[in-house]
PDB file of C-alpha atoms in Angstrom:
ATOM      1  CA  UNK A   1       0.310  -0.118  -0.022  1.00 47.00           C
ATOM      2  CA  UNK A   2       1.546   3.297  -0.761  1.00 50.00           C
ATOM      3  CA  UNK A   3       2.288   5.648   2.083  1.00 55.00           C
ATOM      4  CA  UNK A   4      -0.706   8.191   1.010  1.00 67.00           C
ATOM      5  CA  UNK A   5      -3.333   8.080  -1.135  1.00 71.00           C
ATOM      6  CA  UNK A   6      -3.519  11.067  -3.333  1.00 80.00           C
ATOM      7  CA  UNK A   7      -6.976  10.527  -5.055  1.00 83.00           C
ATOM      8  CA  UNK A   8      -6.703  13.742  -7.651  1.00 87.00           C
ATOM      9  CA  UNK A   9      -3.111  12.325  -8.813  1.00 88.00           C
ATOM     10  CA  UNK A  10      -4.412   8.705  -9.414  1.00 87.00           C
ATOM     11  CA  UNK A  11      -7.574   9.805 -11.110  1.00 92.00           C
ATOM     12  CA  UNK A  12      -5.655  12.065 -13.253  1.00 92.00           C
ATOM     13  CA  UNK A  13      -3.175   9.070 -14.407  1.00 92.00           C
ATOM     14  CA  UNK A  14      -6.389   7.062 -14.903  1.00 94.00           C
ATOM     15  CA  UNK A  15      -7.567   9.781 -17.013  1.00 96.00           C
ATOM     16  CA  UNK A  16      -4.562   9.886 -19.052  1.00 96.00           C
ATOM     17  CA  UNK A  17      -4.619   6.184 -19.736  1.00 97.00           C
ATOM     18  CA  UNK A  18      -8.104   5.846 -20.475  1.00 98.00           C
ATOM     19  CA  UNK A  19      -7.679   8.976 -23.091  1.00 97.00           C
ATOM     20  CA  UNK A  20      -4.514   7.749 -24.450  1.00 97.00           C
ATOM     21  CA  UNK A  21      -5.923   4.470 -25.076  1.00 98.00           C
ATOM     22  CA  UNK A  22      -9.128   5.689 -26.703  1.00 98.00           C
ATOM     23  CA  UNK A  23      -6.803   8.146 -29.189  1.00 98.00           C
ATOM     24  CA  UNK A  24      -4.536   5.185 -29.955  1.00 97.00           C
ATOM     25  CA  UNK A  25      -7.588   2.830 -30.787  1.00 97.00           C
ATOM     26  CA  UNK A  26      -9.276   5.607 -32.676  1.00 98.00           C
ATOM     27  CA  UNK A  27      -6.786   7.334 -34.589  1.00 97.00           C
ATOM     28  CA  UNK A  28      -3.041   5.933 -34.072  1.00 97.00           C
ATOM     29  CA  UNK A  29      -3.795   2.475 -34.477  1.00 97.00           C
ATOM     30  CA  UNK A  30      -5.635   2.478 -37.862  1.00 97.00           C
ATOM     31  CA  UNK A  31      -2.951   4.910 -39.561  1.00 97.00           C
ATOM     32  CA  UNK A  32       0.121   2.914 -38.107  1.00 97.00           C
ATOM     33  CA  UNK A  33      -1.614  -0.652 -39.107  1.00 94.00           C
ATOM     34  CA  UNK A  34      -1.901   0.489 -42.575  1.00 96.00           C
ATOM     35  CA  UNK A  35       1.784   1.378 -42.629  1.00 96.00           C
ATOM     36  CA  UNK A  36       4.736  -1.153 -43.953  1.00 96.00           C
ATOM     37  CA  UNK A  37       6.375  -2.361 -40.555  1.00 96.00           C
ATOM     38  CA  UNK A  38       9.223  -0.596 -40.674  1.00 97.00           C
ATOM     39  CA  UNK A  39       7.815   2.804 -41.082  1.00 97.00           C
ATOM     40  CA  UNK A  40       5.367   1.963 -38.234  1.00 97.00           C
ATOM     41  CA  UNK A  41       8.212   0.711 -35.701  1.00 98.00           C
ATOM     42  CA  UNK A  42      10.098   3.920 -36.444  1.00 98.00           C
ATOM     43  CA  UNK A  43       7.174   6.124 -36.117  1.00 97.00           C
ATOM     44  CA  UNK A  44       6.469   5.060 -32.412  1.00 97.00           C
ATOM     45  CA  UNK A  45      10.052   4.814 -31.737  1.00 97.00           C
ATOM     46  CA  UNK A  46      10.214   8.497 -32.687  1.00 97.00           C
ATOM     47  CA  UNK A  47       8.123   9.343 -29.985  1.00 96.00           C
ATOM     48  CA  UNK A  48      10.172   7.381 -27.610  1.00 97.00           C
ATOM     49  CA  UNK A  49      13.567   9.396 -28.856  1.00 96.00           C
ATOM     50  CA  UNK A  50      12.193  11.898 -26.312  1.00 94.00           C
ATOM     51  CA  UNK A  51      12.310  10.233 -23.485  1.00 94.00           C
ATOM     52  CA  UNK A  52      15.607  11.912 -22.324  1.00 93.00           C
ATOM     53  CA  UNK A  53      12.701  14.395 -20.655  1.00 91.00           C
ATOM     54  CA  UNK A  54      12.973  11.831 -17.647  1.00 91.00           C
ATOM     55  CA  UNK A  55      16.570  12.949 -16.850  1.00 94.00           C
ATOM     56  CA  UNK A  56      14.737  16.142 -15.570  1.00 93.00           C
ATOM     57  CA  UNK A  57      14.215  14.237 -12.453  1.00 93.00           C
ATOM     58  CA  UNK A  58      17.497  14.788 -11.463  1.00 93.00           C
ATOM     59  CA  UNK A  59      17.662  18.926 -12.279  1.00 91.00           C
ATOM     60  CA  UNK A  60      17.870  20.945  -9.076  1.00 84.00           C
ATOM     61  CA  UNK A  61      14.746  22.996  -8.902  1.00 90.00           C
ATOM     62  CA  UNK A  62      12.753  20.793 -11.416  1.00 93.00           C
ATOM     63  CA  UNK A  63      11.553  18.482  -8.521  1.00 94.00           C
ATOM     64  CA  UNK A  64      11.511  18.939  -4.986  1.00 93.00           C
ATOM     65  CA  UNK A  65      14.842  18.733  -3.012  1.00 93.00           C
ATOM     66  CA  UNK A  66      12.908  16.080  -0.837  1.00 93.00           C
ATOM     67  CA  UNK A  67      12.224  13.799  -3.873  1.00 93.00           C
ATOM     68  CA  UNK A  68      14.369  10.418  -3.252  1.00 93.00           C
ATOM     69  CA  UNK A  69      17.626  11.004  -5.274  1.00 94.00           C
ATOM     70  CA  UNK A  70      17.677   7.253  -6.017  1.00 94.00           C
ATOM     71  CA  UNK A  71      14.176   7.456  -7.288  1.00 94.00           C
ATOM     72  CA  UNK A  72      15.255  10.472  -9.279  1.00 94.00           C
ATOM     73  CA  UNK A  73      18.474   8.569 -10.866  1.00 95.00           C
ATOM     74  CA  UNK A  74      16.592   5.339 -11.445  1.00 95.00           C
ATOM     75  CA  UNK A  75      14.059   7.526 -13.554  1.00 94.00           C
ATOM     76  CA  UNK A  76      16.600   9.843 -15.355  1.00 95.00           C
ATOM     77  CA  UNK A  77      19.017   7.281 -16.072  1.00 97.00           C
ATOM     78  CA  UNK A  78      16.254   4.625 -17.182  1.00 96.00           C
ATOM     79  CA  UNK A  79      14.391   7.280 -19.624  1.00 96.00           C
ATOM     80  CA  UNK A  80      17.677   8.300 -21.281  1.00 97.00           C
ATOM     81  CA  UNK A  81      18.621   4.685 -21.795  1.00 98.00           C
ATOM     82  CA  UNK A  82      14.993   4.061 -23.146  1.00 97.00           C
ATOM     83  CA  UNK A  83      15.699   7.264 -25.695  1.00 97.00           C
ATOM     84  CA  UNK A  84      18.688   5.904 -26.625  1.00 98.00           C
ATOM     85  CA  UNK A  85      17.564   2.349 -27.367  1.00 98.00           C
ATOM     86  CA  UNK A  86      15.010   4.128 -29.221  1.00 98.00           C
ATOM     87  CA  UNK A  87      17.187   6.059 -31.496  1.00 98.00           C
ATOM     88  CA  UNK A  88      19.373   3.115 -32.167  1.00 98.00           C
ATOM     89  CA  UNK A  89      16.010   1.192 -33.361  1.00 98.00           C
ATOM     90  CA  UNK A  90      14.792   4.491 -35.580  1.00 98.00           C
ATOM     91  CA  UNK A  91      18.374   4.161 -36.900  1.00 98.00           C
ATOM     92  CA  UNK A  92      18.479   0.256 -37.971  1.00 98.00           C
ATOM     93  CA  UNK A  93      14.994   0.421 -39.220  1.00 98.00           C
ATOM     94  CA  UNK A  94      15.653   3.147 -41.591  1.00 97.00           C
ATOM     95  CA  UNK A  95      18.832   1.149 -42.714  1.00 97.00           C
ATOM     96  CA  UNK A  96      17.162  -1.722 -42.888  1.00 96.00           C
ATOM     97  CA  UNK A  97      19.954  -3.696 -40.604  1.00 97.00           C
ATOM     98  CA  UNK A  98      19.657  -7.132 -39.855  1.00 97.00           C
ATOM     99  CA  UNK A  99      19.156  -6.415 -36.056  1.00 97.00           C
ATOM    100  CA  UNK A 100      16.323  -3.803 -36.386  1.00 98.00           C
ATOM    101  CA  UNK A 101      13.654  -5.875 -35.251  1.00 97.00           C
ATOM    102  CA  UNK A 102      15.625  -7.527 -32.220  1.00 98.00           C
ATOM    103  CA  UNK A 103      16.487  -3.863 -31.159  1.00 98.00           C
ATOM    104  CA  UNK A 104      12.746  -2.656 -31.392  1.00 98.00           C
ATOM    105  CA  UNK A 105      12.207  -5.498 -29.197  1.00 98.00           C
ATOM    106  CA  UNK A 106      15.054  -4.779 -26.789  1.00 98.00           C
ATOM    107  CA  UNK A 107      13.827  -0.849 -26.792  1.00 98.00           C
ATOM    108  CA  UNK A 108      10.467  -1.618 -26.224  1.00 98.00           C
ATOM    109  CA  UNK A 109      10.609  -4.222 -23.645  1.00 98.00           C
ATOM    110  CA  UNK A 110      13.211  -2.105 -21.499  1.00 98.00           C
ATOM    111  CA  UNK A 111      11.287   0.991 -22.038  1.00 97.00           C
ATOM    112  CA  UNK A 112       8.205  -0.934 -20.999  1.00 98.00           C
ATOM    113  CA  UNK A 113       9.659  -2.202 -17.822  1.00 98.00           C
ATOM    114  CA  UNK A 114      11.393   0.896 -16.847  1.00 97.00           C
ATOM    115  CA  UNK A 115       8.023   2.853 -16.921  1.00 96.00           C
ATOM    116  CA  UNK A 116       6.257   0.081 -14.894  1.00 96.00           C
ATOM    117  CA  UNK A 117       9.186  -0.039 -12.530  1.00 94.00           C
ATOM    118  CA  UNK A 118       8.985   3.711 -11.923  1.00 93.00           C
ATOM    119  CA  UNK A 119       5.193   3.683 -11.385  1.00 90.00           C
ATOM    120  CA  UNK A 120       5.678   1.082  -8.730  1.00 91.00           C
ATOM    121  CA  UNK A 121       8.571   2.533  -6.902  1.00 91.00           C
ATOM    122  CA  UNK A 122       7.001   5.867  -7.044  1.00 87.00           C
ATOM    123  CA  UNK A 123       3.502   4.461  -5.823  1.00 84.00           C
ATOM    124  CA  UNK A 124       5.018   2.569  -3.045  1.00 86.00           C
ATOM    125  CA  UNK A 125       7.985   4.816  -1.969  1.00 86.00           C
ATOM    126  CA  UNK A 126       7.079   8.404  -2.749  1.00 87.00           C
ATOM    127  CA  UNK A 127       4.710   9.699  -0.091  1.00 80.00           C
ATOM    128  CA  UNK A 128       3.607  12.585  -2.112  1.00 88.00           C
ATOM    129  CA  UNK A 129       3.823  13.368  -5.930  1.00 89.00           C
ATOM    130  CA  UNK A 130       3.749  16.979  -5.160  1.00 89.00           C
ATOM    131  CA  UNK A 131       7.505  16.072  -4.777  1.00 92.00           C
ATOM    132  CA  UNK A 132       7.908  15.672  -8.530  1.00 92.00           C
ATOM    133  CA  UNK A 133       7.294  19.250  -8.796  1.00 92.00           C
ATOM    134  CA  UNK A 134       7.292  20.537 -12.690  1.00 90.00           C
ATOM    135  CA  UNK A 135       7.990  16.830 -13.370  1.00 90.00           C
ATOM    136  CA  UNK A 136       4.457  15.803 -12.317  1.00 91.00           C
ATOM    137  CA  UNK A 137       3.270  15.829 -15.971  1.00 92.00           C
ATOM    138  CA  UNK A 138       5.787  13.224 -16.447  1.00 93.00           C
ATOM    139  CA  UNK A 139       3.960  10.484 -14.854  1.00 92.00           C
ATOM    140  CA  UNK A 140       0.268  12.003 -15.142  1.00 92.00           C
ATOM    141  CA  UNK A 141       0.482  12.174 -18.624  1.00 93.00           C
ATOM    142  CA  UNK A 142       3.606  11.385 -20.731  1.00 95.00           C
ATOM    143  CA  UNK A 143       4.079   8.019 -19.056  1.00 95.00           C
ATOM    144  CA  UNK A 144       0.337   6.681 -20.243  1.00 97.00           C
ATOM    145  CA  UNK A 145       1.033   8.046 -23.651  1.00 97.00           C
ATOM    146  CA  UNK A 146       4.663   6.035 -23.689  1.00 97.00           C
ATOM    147  CA  UNK A 147       3.106   3.006 -22.087  1.00 97.00           C
ATOM    148  CA  UNK A 148       0.080   3.077 -24.673  1.00 98.00           C
ATOM    149  CA  UNK A 149       2.539   3.356 -27.581  1.00 98.00           C
ATOM    150  CA  UNK A 150       4.758   0.615 -26.131  1.00 98.00           C
ATOM    151  CA  UNK A 151       1.485  -1.797 -26.168  1.00 98.00           C
ATOM    152  CA  UNK A 152       0.967  -0.349 -29.876  1.00 97.00           C
ATOM    153  CA  UNK A 153       4.677  -1.363 -30.795  1.00 98.00           C
ATOM    154  CA  UNK A 154       3.993  -5.083 -29.075  1.00 98.00           C
ATOM    155  CA  UNK A 155       0.973  -5.424 -31.266  1.00 97.00           C
ATOM    156  CA  UNK A 156       3.143  -4.479 -34.581  1.00 97.00           C
ATOM    157  CA  UNK A 157       5.640  -6.797 -33.411  1.00 97.00           C
ATOM    158  CA  UNK A 158       3.482  -9.707 -32.982  1.00 95.00           C
ATOM    159  CA  UNK A 159       1.869  -9.148 -36.439  1.00 89.00           C
ATOM    160  CA  UNK A 160       4.706  -9.851 -38.074  1.00 70.00           C
ATOM    161  CA  UNK A 161       5.405  -8.978 -41.502  1.00 66.00           C
ATOM    162  CA  UNK A 162       1.892  -9.193 -42.626  1.00 50.00           C
ATOM    163  CA  UNK A 163       1.098  -6.093 -40.558  1.00 45.00           C
ATOM    164  CA  UNK A 164       0.885  -3.741 -43.506  1.00 45.00           C
ATOM    165  CA  UNK A 165      -1.490  -6.161 -45.659  1.00 43.00           C
TER     166      UNK A 165
END
């Protein structure tokens, strides 16, 4: 059980998940499922290339100085790793390297687990989401968008080459 339960924050995150899923199902999935597989994967990976934003959790003044530095570092470095993997996946897909699809799997599994871990640690160790300061929008808005897009990548990957057919 989390140290405290912040209903407005939880509802905000839940609303972002619901809205992200509805938008993805209604608009994004129909568009990317019609695209060639490599192009669709490259497009979604491009969205994740901006995950370096999580590094801001380690910037003084962006978050409260009371925010656990271990948590902030875990979020920041995990997101930076995901961003680098997304950029590598984009390059591999663009160049049609033989390692492109395995690299997309690596990026997608890492990125998904990193976000789920950050939510878990945040929910069980951070008593007040207000400690996130300006970073409150990352778990409340950006992470739901990212997690939903990871699901889209898994859907593309598991559909295989026939995804564009």
